[in-house]
Coordinates of C-alpha atoms and ligand atoms in Angstrom, one line a residue:
M1 CA 1.1 -30.7 24.2
T2 CA 0.4 -31.4 20.1
Y3 CA -0.3 -29.0 18.0
P4 CA -2.4 -28.9 15.6
P5 CA -4.6 -31.8 17.4
Q6 CA -4.4 -35.4 16.5
Q7 CA -7.1 -36.6 13.9
T8 CA -8.2 -39.2 12.3
E9 CA -8.6 -39.0 8.8
A10 CA -12.3 -39.5 9.1
E11 CA -12.7 -36.5 11.6
R12 CA -10.4 -34.5 9.9
T13 CA -12.5 -35.1 6.9
I14 CA -16.1 -33.9 8.6
L15 CA -13.5 -31.2 10.3
L16 CA -12.9 -29.8 6.8
S17 CA -16.7 -29.9 5.5
D18 CA -17.7 -28.0 8.4
A19 CA -15.4 -25.3 8.5
I20 CA -15.6 -24.2 4.5
D21 CA -19.8 -24.5 5.1
W22 CA -19.3 -22.1 8.3
A23 CA -17.2 -19.8 5.9
L24 CA -19.0 -19.9 3.1
A25 CA -22.3 -19.2 5.2
H26 CA -21.5 -17.1 7.3
G27 CA -19.4 -13.7 4.6
L28 CA -16.0 -16.3 5.1
V29 CA -15.3 -16.0 1.5
V30 CA -13.7 -14.3 -1.2
R31 CA -13.8 -13.7 -5.3
P32 CA -11.4 -16.7 -7.2
T33 CA -9.8 -15.6 -9.6
V34 CA -11.0 -14.8 -13.2
D35 CA -10.4 -18.1 -15.1
K36 CA -12.6 -19.6 -12.1
Q37 CA -15.1 -17.6 -12.7
A38 CA -15.7 -18.5 -16.4
H39 CA -19.0 -20.7 -15.6
F40 CA -20.9 -17.2 -13.5
S41 CA -22.3 -14.1 -14.3
N42 CA -21.4 -10.9 -12.9
H43 CA -18.8 -12.4 -10.9
S44 CA -21.1 -14.1 -8.4
A45 CA -18.8 -17.3 -7.3
V46 CA -17.3 -17.3 -4.4
T47 CA -15.2 -19.8 -2.6
H48 CA -13.8 -19.4 1.3
A49 CA -11.1 -17.4 2.6
P50 CA -7.8 -18.9 3.1
F51 CA -8.1 -20.1 6.2
A52 CA -6.1 -22.1 9.6
L53 CA -7.9 -24.9 10.7
Y54 CA -7.2 -23.7 14.3
P55 CA -6.3 -20.7 15.8
T56 CA -2.6 -20.7 16.4
P57 CA -1.1 -20.3 19.6
F58 CA 0.3 -16.6 20.5
P59 CA 1.8 -15.8 24.0
R60 CA -1.5 -14.0 26.1
A61 CA 1.1 -12.0 28.0
E62 CA 2.8 -10.6 24.6
F63 CA -1.0 -10.0 22.7
E64 CA -2.1 -7.9 26.0
K65 CA 1.0 -6.1 25.9
A66 CA -0.1 -5.4 21.8
Q67 CA -3.6 -4.7 22.8
G68 CA -2.0 -2.1 26.0
L69 CA 0.3 -0.3 23.1
Q70 CA -2.5 0.9 20.8
Q71 CA -4.4 3.9 22.8
P72 CA -0.7 4.7 23.3
W73 CA 0.2 4.7 19.5
N74 CA -3.6 6.1 18.8
T75 CA -2.2 9.4 20.5
L76 CA 1.0 9.4 19.2
I77 CA 0.0 9.3 15.7
H78 CA -1.9 12.2 15.8
K79 CA 0.2 14.3 17.6
L80 CA 3.2 13.6 14.8
S81 CA 0.7 14.5 11.7
L82 CA 0.5 18.2 13.4
D83 CA 4.0 18.0 13.5
D84 CA 4.9 20.4 11.1
A85 CA 9.0 19.8 11.3
L86 CA 8.8 16.4 10.7
I87 CA 6.7 16.1 8.0
A88 CA 9.4 18.9 6.5
E89 CA 12.7 17.3 8.2
V90 CA 11.5 13.5 6.1
M91 CA 9.6 15.0 3.4
E92 CA 11.9 17.4 2.3
T93 CA 14.5 14.3 1.2
L94 CA 12.1 11.7 1.2
S95 CA 10.2 13.5 -2.0
Q96 CA 13.5 14.2 -4.2
V97 CA 13.8 10.7 -4.8
D98 CA 10.1 9.4 -4.2
D99 CA 7.9 10.8 -7.2
F100 CA 5.2 9.0 -4.9
M101 CA 6.1 10.8 -1.3
Q102 CA 6.0 14.2 -3.4
K103 CA 3.2 14.5 -4.7
L104 CA 1.5 13.5 -1.2
Y105 CA 4.0 16.4 0.6
D106 CA 2.8 19.3 -2.2
I107 CA -0.9 18.1 -1.2
Y108 CA 0.2 18.2 2.5
L109 CA 1.5 22.0 1.9
T110 CA -0.6 23.2 -1.0
V111 CA -4.0 22.2 1.6
R112 CA -1.5 23.6 4.6
K113 CA -0.9 27.0 2.8
E114 CA -4.2 27.7 2.3
G115 CA -5.5 27.0 6.0
I116 CA -7.0 23.6 6.9
A117 CA -11.0 23.8 6.3
Q118 CA -11.9 21.1 8.7
P119 CA -10.0 20.7 11.6
A120 CA -11.0 17.5 12.9
S121 CA -9.3 14.1 11.5
L122 CA -9.8 10.6 12.3
G123 CA -7.9 7.4 11.9
I124 CA -8.3 3.6 11.7
H125 CA -5.2 2.7 11.7
R126 CA -3.4 -0.8 13.0
C127 CA -0.1 -1.9 14.6
D128 CA 1.1 -4.8 12.8
Y129 CA 3.3 -7.5 15.0
L130 CA 6.1 -10.1 14.9
L131 CA 6.7 -12.8 17.6
H132 CA 11.0 -12.2 18.1
A133 CA 13.0 -15.1 19.7
A134 CA 17.1 -14.7 19.3
P135 CA 17.6 -17.7 17.6
G136 CA 18.7 -21.3 19.4
A137 CA 16.3 -19.6 22.2
D138 CA 13.2 -20.6 23.9
A139 CA 10.1 -20.1 22.0
K140 CA 9.3 -19.1 25.4
T141 CA 11.0 -16.1 25.0
A142 CA 9.3 -14.7 22.1
R143 CA 8.8 -11.1 22.2
I144 CA 6.3 -8.8 19.7
Q145 CA 8.5 -6.8 18.0
Q146 CA 6.2 -4.1 15.6
V147 CA 6.6 -5.0 12.0
E148 CA 4.7 -1.7 10.9
F149 CA 1.7 0.7 11.7
N150 CA -0.7 1.2 8.6
T151 CA -2.6 4.8 9.4
I152 CA -4.6 4.1 5.4
A153 CA -7.1 1.7 4.6
S154 CA -6.3 -0.7 6.8
S155 CA -7.7 -3.4 5.9
F156 CA -9.3 -7.6 6.9
G157 CA -11.7 -6.0 9.7
S158 CA -14.5 -7.7 8.8
L159 CA -12.8 -11.1 7.7
S160 CA -10.7 -11.4 10.7
T161 CA -13.9 -10.7 13.0
C162 CA -15.3 -13.9 11.3
T163 CA -12.4 -16.0 11.7
S164 CA -12.6 -16.0 15.2
K165 CA -16.2 -16.3 15.1
L166 CA -15.4 -20.1 12.8
H167 CA -12.9 -20.7 15.6
R168 CA -15.3 -20.3 18.7
Y169 CA -17.7 -22.2 16.9
L170 CA -15.6 -25.3 15.3
L171 CA -14.3 -25.4 18.7
Q172 CA -18.3 -25.8 20.0
A173 CA -19.8 -27.5 17.4
V174 CA -17.3 -30.6 16.4
E175 CA -16.7 -33.1 18.4
H176 CA -13.2 -33.9 18.4
Y177 CA -12.1 -30.0 16.9
A178 CA -9.5 -29.7 19.7
G179 CA -8.8 -32.9 21.8
G180 CA -9.4 -31.0 25.1
Q181 CA -6.9 -28.9 24.1
I182 CA -8.2 -25.2 24.0
N183 CA -10.7 -23.6 26.1
I184 CA -13.5 -21.0 24.5
D185 CA -11.5 -18.6 26.7
Q186 CA -8.4 -18.8 25.1
L187 CA -9.7 -17.2 21.8
P188 CA -10.3 -13.4 22.2
E189 CA -13.8 -11.8 21.1
N190 CA -12.9 -9.6 17.9
R191 CA -15.3 -7.0 17.1
S192 CA -12.8 -5.0 14.2
V193 CA -15.3 -4.8 11.5
E194 CA -17.8 -2.7 14.4
T195 CA -15.5 -0.4 16.0
I196 CA -13.7 0.6 11.9
A197 CA -17.8 1.2 11.4
S198 CA -18.2 3.3 15.0
G199 CA -15.1 5.0 14.2
I200 CA -16.6 5.9 11.1
A201 CA -20.0 6.9 12.8
S202 CA -18.6 8.7 15.2
A203 CA -16.3 11.3 12.8
W204 CA -20.5 11.2 10.8
K205 CA -22.2 12.1 13.8
L206 CA -19.3 14.8 14.5
Y207 CA -19.5 17.1 11.2
G208 CA -23.4 17.3 12.1
N209 CA -25.1 17.1 9.3
P210 CA -27.6 14.1 9.5
H211 CA -28.4 13.5 4.8
A212 CA -24.9 14.3 4.3
K213 CA -23.1 10.6 3.6
V214 CA -20.0 8.3 3.9
L215 CA -17.7 8.7 0.8
M216 CA -15.8 4.9 0.6
I217 CA -12.6 5.6 -1.5
V218 CA -11.6 2.0 -3.3
Q219 CA -10.1 1.2 -6.7
P220 CA -11.9 0.4 -9.2
G221 CA -13.1 -3.2 -10.5
E222 CA -12.1 -4.8 -6.6
R223 CA -13.1 -7.8 -7.1
N224 CA -13.1 -8.3 -3.4
A225 CA -14.4 -6.0 -1.9
F226 CA -16.3 -7.6 0.8
D227 CA -14.1 -6.6 3.6
Q228 CA -15.2 -2.6 2.7
R229 CA -19.6 -3.7 2.0
W230 CA -19.3 -5.3 5.5
I231 CA -18.2 -1.8 7.1
E232 CA -21.0 -0.6 5.0
Y233 CA -23.7 -2.7 6.0
H234 CA -22.7 -2.1 9.7
L235 CA -22.9 1.7 8.9
L236 CA -26.1 1.2 7.3
E237 CA -27.8 -1.2 10.2
S238 CA -26.3 -0.3 13.5
H239 CA -26.1 3.5 12.7
G240 CA -28.0 4.5 9.9
V241 CA -25.3 5.8 7.8
R242 CA -25.3 6.2 4.0
V243 CA -22.3 5.0 2.0
M244 CA -20.7 5.8 -1.5
R245 CA -18.8 4.4 -3.2
R246 CA -16.2 5.9 -5.2
T247 CA -12.9 5.9 -6.9
L248 CA -11.1 8.9 -7.5
A249 CA -12.1 9.7 -11.1
Q250 CA -15.2 9.3 -9.8
V251 CA -14.4 12.0 -7.7
A252 CA -12.5 14.2 -10.1
D253 CA -15.7 13.8 -12.9
T254 CA -18.3 14.8 -10.0
A255 CA -17.0 16.6 -7.1
S256 CA -16.8 20.4 -6.2
L257 CA -16.0 22.7 -3.1
D258 CA -18.7 24.9 -1.3
T259 CA -17.9 28.1 -2.6
Q260 CA -18.2 29.5 1.3
N261 CA -16.9 27.0 3.7
K262 CA -15.6 24.4 1.5
A263 CA -18.4 21.1 2.2
L264 CA -17.9 18.2 -0.4
R265 CA -20.5 17.8 -2.5
M266 CA -21.0 15.1 -5.4
E267 CA -24.3 13.4 -6.8
G268 CA -26.0 16.1 -5.3
Q269 CA -24.5 14.9 -2.2
E270 CA -22.6 17.1 0.7
I271 CA -20.1 14.4 2.3
A272 CA -19.0 14.4 5.7
V273 CA -16.4 11.6 5.4
T274 CA -14.0 10.9 3.5
Y275 CA -12.8 6.8 3.9
F276 CA -9.7 5.9 2.3
R277 CA -9.4 2.1 1.4
A278 CA -7.5 3.2 -1.7
G279 CA -5.1 5.8 -2.7
Y280 CA -2.4 4.5 -0.5
G281 CA 0.0 3.5 -2.7
P282 CA 1.5 4.8 -6.8
E283 CA -0.8 2.2 -8.4
D284 CA -4.5 3.9 -7.7
Y285 CA -3.1 7.0 -9.0
H286 CA -3.5 6.8 -13.2
S287 CA -3.5 9.8 -13.8
Q288 CA -3.8 14.0 -13.1
K289 CA -6.8 13.5 -12.8
E290 CA -6.7 11.0 -9.4
W291 CA -4.5 13.2 -7.8
D292 CA -7.3 16.4 -8.6
A293 CA -9.5 14.2 -6.8
R294 CA -7.1 13.7 -3.7
L295 CA -6.4 17.3 -3.8
I296 CA -10.0 18.8 -3.7
I297 CA -11.2 16.5 -0.7
E298 CA -7.7 17.2 1.6
R299 CA -9.4 21.0 0.8
S300 CA -12.2 19.8 1.9
L301 CA -14.7 20.6 4.8
S302 CA -15.2 16.6 5.1
I303 CA -13.0 14.4 8.0
K304 CA -11.0 12.4 6.1
C305 CA -9.9 9.5 7.7
P306 CA -6.4 9.5 7.0
T307 CA -5.7 13.2 6.1
V308 CA -2.7 13.2 4.0
A309 CA -0.7 14.4 7.2
Y310 CA -1.4 10.8 9.1
Q311 CA -0.5 8.8 6.0
L312 CA 3.0 10.9 5.5
V313 CA 3.6 10.0 9.2
G314 CA 2.6 6.5 8.2
A315 CA 5.7 6.3 5.8
K316 CA 8.8 3.8 7.4
K317 CA 10.7 6.7 7.5
V318 CA 8.6 8.2 10.0
Q319 CA 9.1 4.2 12.0
Q320 CA 12.8 4.4 11.4
V321 CA 13.0 8.7 12.8
L322 CA 11.4 7.6 16.3
A323 CA 13.3 4.7 17.2
I324 CA 16.2 7.0 17.2
P325 CA 17.0 8.0 20.9
G326 CA 15.1 10.9 22.1
R327 CA 12.9 10.7 19.5
L328 CA 9.5 9.0 21.5
E329 CA 10.5 12.1 24.2
Q330 CA 9.2 14.6 22.1
Y331 CA 5.5 13.4 21.5
V332 CA 4.7 11.1 24.6
D333 CA 5.9 10.9 28.8
V334 CA 9.9 8.9 29.3
Y335 CA 7.3 5.9 30.5
T336 CA 5.1 5.8 27.7
A337 CA 8.2 6.5 25.4
D338 CA 9.6 3.0 27.3
L339 CA 6.8 0.8 27.0
L340 CA 6.8 1.7 22.8
R341 CA 10.1 1.7 22.6
E342 CA 10.2 -2.3 23.8
S343 CA 8.5 -3.7 20.7
F344 CA 11.2 -1.9 18.2
A345 CA 13.2 -3.8 15.7
G346 CA 16.5 -2.3 15.1
L347 CA 15.8 0.4 12.5
Y348 CA 18.2 2.3 10.4
P349 CA 18.2 5.0 7.9
L350 CA 20.3 4.8 4.4
D351 CA 21.0 8.7 3.8
E352 CA 24.2 10.2 4.4
S353 CA 24.3 10.9 8.1
P354 CA 26.6 8.6 10.1
E355 CA 24.3 6.3 10.9
G356 CA 23.2 5.4 7.6
K357 CA 26.8 5.7 6.1
Q358 CA 27.3 2.3 8.4
A359 CA 24.1 1.1 8.5
F360 CA 24.5 0.7 4.3
E361 CA 28.4 -0.7 5.0
M362 CA 26.5 -3.2 7.2
A363 CA 24.0 -4.6 4.5
L364 CA 27.2 -4.6 1.9
N365 CA 29.2 -7.4 4.6
D366 CA 25.6 -9.0 6.3
S367 CA 22.6 -8.9 4.7
E368 CA 21.1 -12.1 6.2
N369 CA 19.6 -10.1 9.0
L370 CA 18.0 -7.3 7.5
V371 CA 14.3 -6.2 5.6
M372 CA 15.2 -3.0 3.2
K373 CA 12.4 -1.8 2.8
P374 CA 11.2 1.6 0.6
Q375 CA 7.8 4.2 1.5
R376 CA 5.0 1.8 -0.2
E377 CA 2.3 0.2 1.6
G378 CA 0.9 -3.3 0.1
G379 CA 2.4 -6.2 0.2
G380 CA 5.9 -7.5 -2.3
N381 CA 7.9 -4.5 -2.3
N382 CA 10.8 -5.4 0.6
I383 CA 14.0 -6.7 -0.1
Y384 CA 15.5 -9.5 1.2
G385 CA 19.2 -11.2 2.3
A386 CA 21.3 -10.9 -0.8
E387 CA 19.0 -9.1 -3.2
I388 CA 20.2 -6.4 -0.5
Q389 CA 23.3 -6.3 -1.8
D390 CA 22.4 -6.3 -4.9
T391 CA 19.9 -3.7 -5.0
L392 CA 22.3 -1.5 -2.5
R393 CA 25.3 -1.7 -5.2
K394 CA 23.1 -0.9 -8.1
L395 CA 21.2 2.6 -6.1
S396 CA 23.4 5.8 -6.3
A397 CA 23.7 7.8 -2.7
E398 CA 20.6 10.1 -3.0
E399 CA 18.3 7.5 -4.0
R400 CA 19.0 5.3 -1.2
K401 CA 17.3 7.6 0.9
A402 CA 14.1 6.6 -0.1
Y403 CA 15.2 3.2 1.9
I404 CA 14.6 2.1 4.9
L405 CA 16.9 -1.1 6.9
M406 CA 15.3 -3.3 9.7
D407 CA 16.3 -6.0 11.8
L408 CA 14.9 -9.6 10.5
I409 CA 12.4 -10.4 12.8
R410 CA 12.4 -14.1 14.0
S411 CA 9.4 -15.7 14.8
P412 CA 9.8 -19.5 16.6
P413 CA 8.1 -22.1 13.5
L414 CA 4.8 -23.8 15.0
Q415 CA 3.1 -26.2 13.2
N416 CA -0.7 -25.7 12.0
L417 CA -2.8 -26.3 9.3
M418 CA -4.1 -24.3 6.3
V419 CA -6.8 -24.3 3.5
R420 CA -6.7 -22.9 1.1
E421 CA -9.9 -23.1 -2.6
G422 CA -10.7 -26.2 -0.3
Q423 CA -7.0 -27.8 0.2
L424 CA -5.6 -28.6 3.6
I425 CA -1.7 -27.4 3.3
H426 CA -0.1 -28.6 6.4
G427 CA 2.9 -27.1 7.3
E428 CA 4.9 -24.7 10.0
V429 CA 4.0 -21.2 9.9
A430 CA 4.8 -18.0 11.5
S431 CA 1.7 -15.2 12.4
E432 CA 1.6 -11.5 12.1
L433 CA -0.2 -9.8 14.5
G434 CA -2.4 -6.5 14.1
I435 CA -4.1 -4.6 16.5
Y436 CA -6.3 -2.2 15.0
G437 CA -6.8 1.1 16.6
I438 CA -9.3 4.4 16.3
Y439 CA -9.0 7.7 16.6
L440 CA -10.8 11.1 16.5
H441 CA -9.6 14.8 17.5
D442 CA -12.1 17.5 17.1
G443 CA -9.2 19.8 16.7
E444 CA -9.5 20.8 20.4
K445 CA -9.9 17.6 21.7
T446 CA -9.7 13.9 21.8
V447 CA -13.7 12.0 21.2
V448 CA -12.8 8.8 20.9
N449 CA -9.3 6.7 21.2
D450 CA -10.8 3.0 21.1
L451 CA -8.5 -0.3 20.6
G452 CA -10.3 -2.1 18.5
G453 CA -10.3 -5.5 17.8
H454 CA -7.1 -7.9 16.5
L455 CA -6.4 -9.8 13.3
L456 CA -4.0 -13.2 12.9
R457 CA -2.2 -13.3 9.2
T458 CA -0.5 -16.8 9.5
K459 CA 2.0 -17.8 6.9
G460 CA 4.4 -20.3 5.9
H461 CA 7.6 -19.9 7.7
T462 CA 9.8 -19.5 4.9
T463 CA 7.1 -17.6 3.3
R464 CA 8.7 -13.9 4.1
E465 CA 6.1 -11.4 2.5
G466 CA 2.5 -11.3 5.0
G467 CA -0.3 -10.8 2.4
V468 CA -3.4 -12.3 2.4
A469 CA -4.6 -10.8 -0.9
A470 CA -1.2 -11.2 -2.5
G471 CA -2.2 -15.4 -2.0
F472 CA 0.6 -16.3 0.3
A473 CA -0.6 -15.8 3.7
V474 CA -4.0 -17.2 5.3
I475 CA -6.4 -15.2 8.2
D476 CA -6.4 -16.9 12.1
S477 CA -7.1 -16.1 15.3
P478 CA -5.1 -16.1 18.3
L479 CA -5.4 -19.2 20.6
L480 CA -3.8 -17.3 23.8
V481 CA -1.4 -19.5 26.1
Ligands
ADP1 P1 3.7 -3.4 3.6 O1 3.5 -1.7 4.4 O2 4.2 -3.5 2.4 O3 2.7 -4.5 4.3 P2 5.6 -4.3 6.1 O4 6.1 -3.6 6.5 O5 4.4 -4.4 6.4 O6 5.2 -3.7 4.4 O7 6.5 -5.5 5.2 C1 5.5 -6.1 4.4 C2 5.6 -8.4 5.4 O8 7.2 -8.2 5.5 C3 5.4 -7.8 6.8 O9 3.5 -8.3 6.9 C4 6.2 -9.4 7.1 O10 5.6 -10.6 6.6 C5 7.4 -9.2 6.5 N1 8.3 -8.0 7.3 C6 8.5 -7.0 7.2 N2 8.9 -6.3 8.1 C7 9.4 -7.7 8.9 C8 11.2 -7.4 9.4 N3 12.0 -6.8 9.9 N4 11.4 -9.4 9.7 C9 10.6 -9.8 9.4 N5 9.1 -9.9 8.4 C10 9.2 -8.8 7.8
MG2 MG1 2.1 -4.3 6.7

């Protein structure tokens, strides 16, 4: 198979404009940078989201394996969030060297001491994987390895659903699209945005007050809110649930707790569910005000997505701890533990344990096969290659504890065409697969444990970070092979 399929120049020109029109007409869009908005008022200009012109081949067995792991992951994350000893073990060290983690941990401790008002919790997670094949090995031997699991603000639900539909459309509508190389059943359906919205709706229903609203926590002045907006539209149109979009600062100004049952109220409304699309990094907390808002929400009767405990166990340090032999078995049966572990890349501490010291030495000698990660989300924070050595030399033994090391996952390169701001970019690419998971627990039992849709982000093979918003990657869909 030659990939991407060969076409004449004229055919490709038509294809490109068909794809761009479909994207613009169906809301596969982002706002351009401010300088390009100059001719329009009120940020009313959009361009298509960066997308892959063809779906990128991905082994079907590995795709289905990732899907099969999601429900066990949902359950595992919930169990981790209830494990005070694990949270204490990880956070007592981290909080000494990471101010942000310390503030989150303080909220966790404060609320636990006061007594938790809302026993239910909602998880909208996304596990991310890259394909890995040993250098020189056949691409067919590539297996998924987990990059990370996200427990807060897992994004791209709507854009991923939309891109899956774009590729299906192109296959059906454009005569010369794939030269017979693609079958529709190789393009899996993708209902990410619907499953995310229905997860929030289930929590809203569980709360039990038909007049209460969903509070979506957003960043101030967020220009590319479409992904969040789609969730909001689905909640209203499919479930009759109304959403208030507010920043943490706005919550701090107007929110209060019922003195009896700690119901969260703001602007005359009661809040059933608080869904965080901001608050995952220090940039979202400009002052004490935002921290006050986070605390009032955590104390409240509203169902949190995520709870601060979910956010804490989403830390990369927890991912590393889970890779220690025997740790997974504390939460799941031996069979499930083996299944989950199969997708783990090597993970190493950078603390004062013997393993931590050994990892430190290893990184000083050979950093080409490693990634160094702090406890941050949202892309652009990782350290690679020789920079790992420079960084390790600068950090004190104490400061090193804020990081973990991970084996570099090596994806076999493929060819594809990417489209950004109307420009066609041909290149060697690698794709990162995300699988969404929805989990609702009422304090006594699991109410929802669903596999959501998927996300494929494709980037130039040599690009190290995977962020679409940050301009490194495009949104894609898998062609199952
Ligand atoms: P973040 O929370 O910032 O998203 P990630 O762990 O997902 O942190 O890392 C960001 C990006 O870095 C990933 O999308 C992936 O492209 C790359 N990356 C992370 N870990 C590895 C790894 N072990 N091997 C190769 N690339 C990695
Ligand atoms: Mg990531």
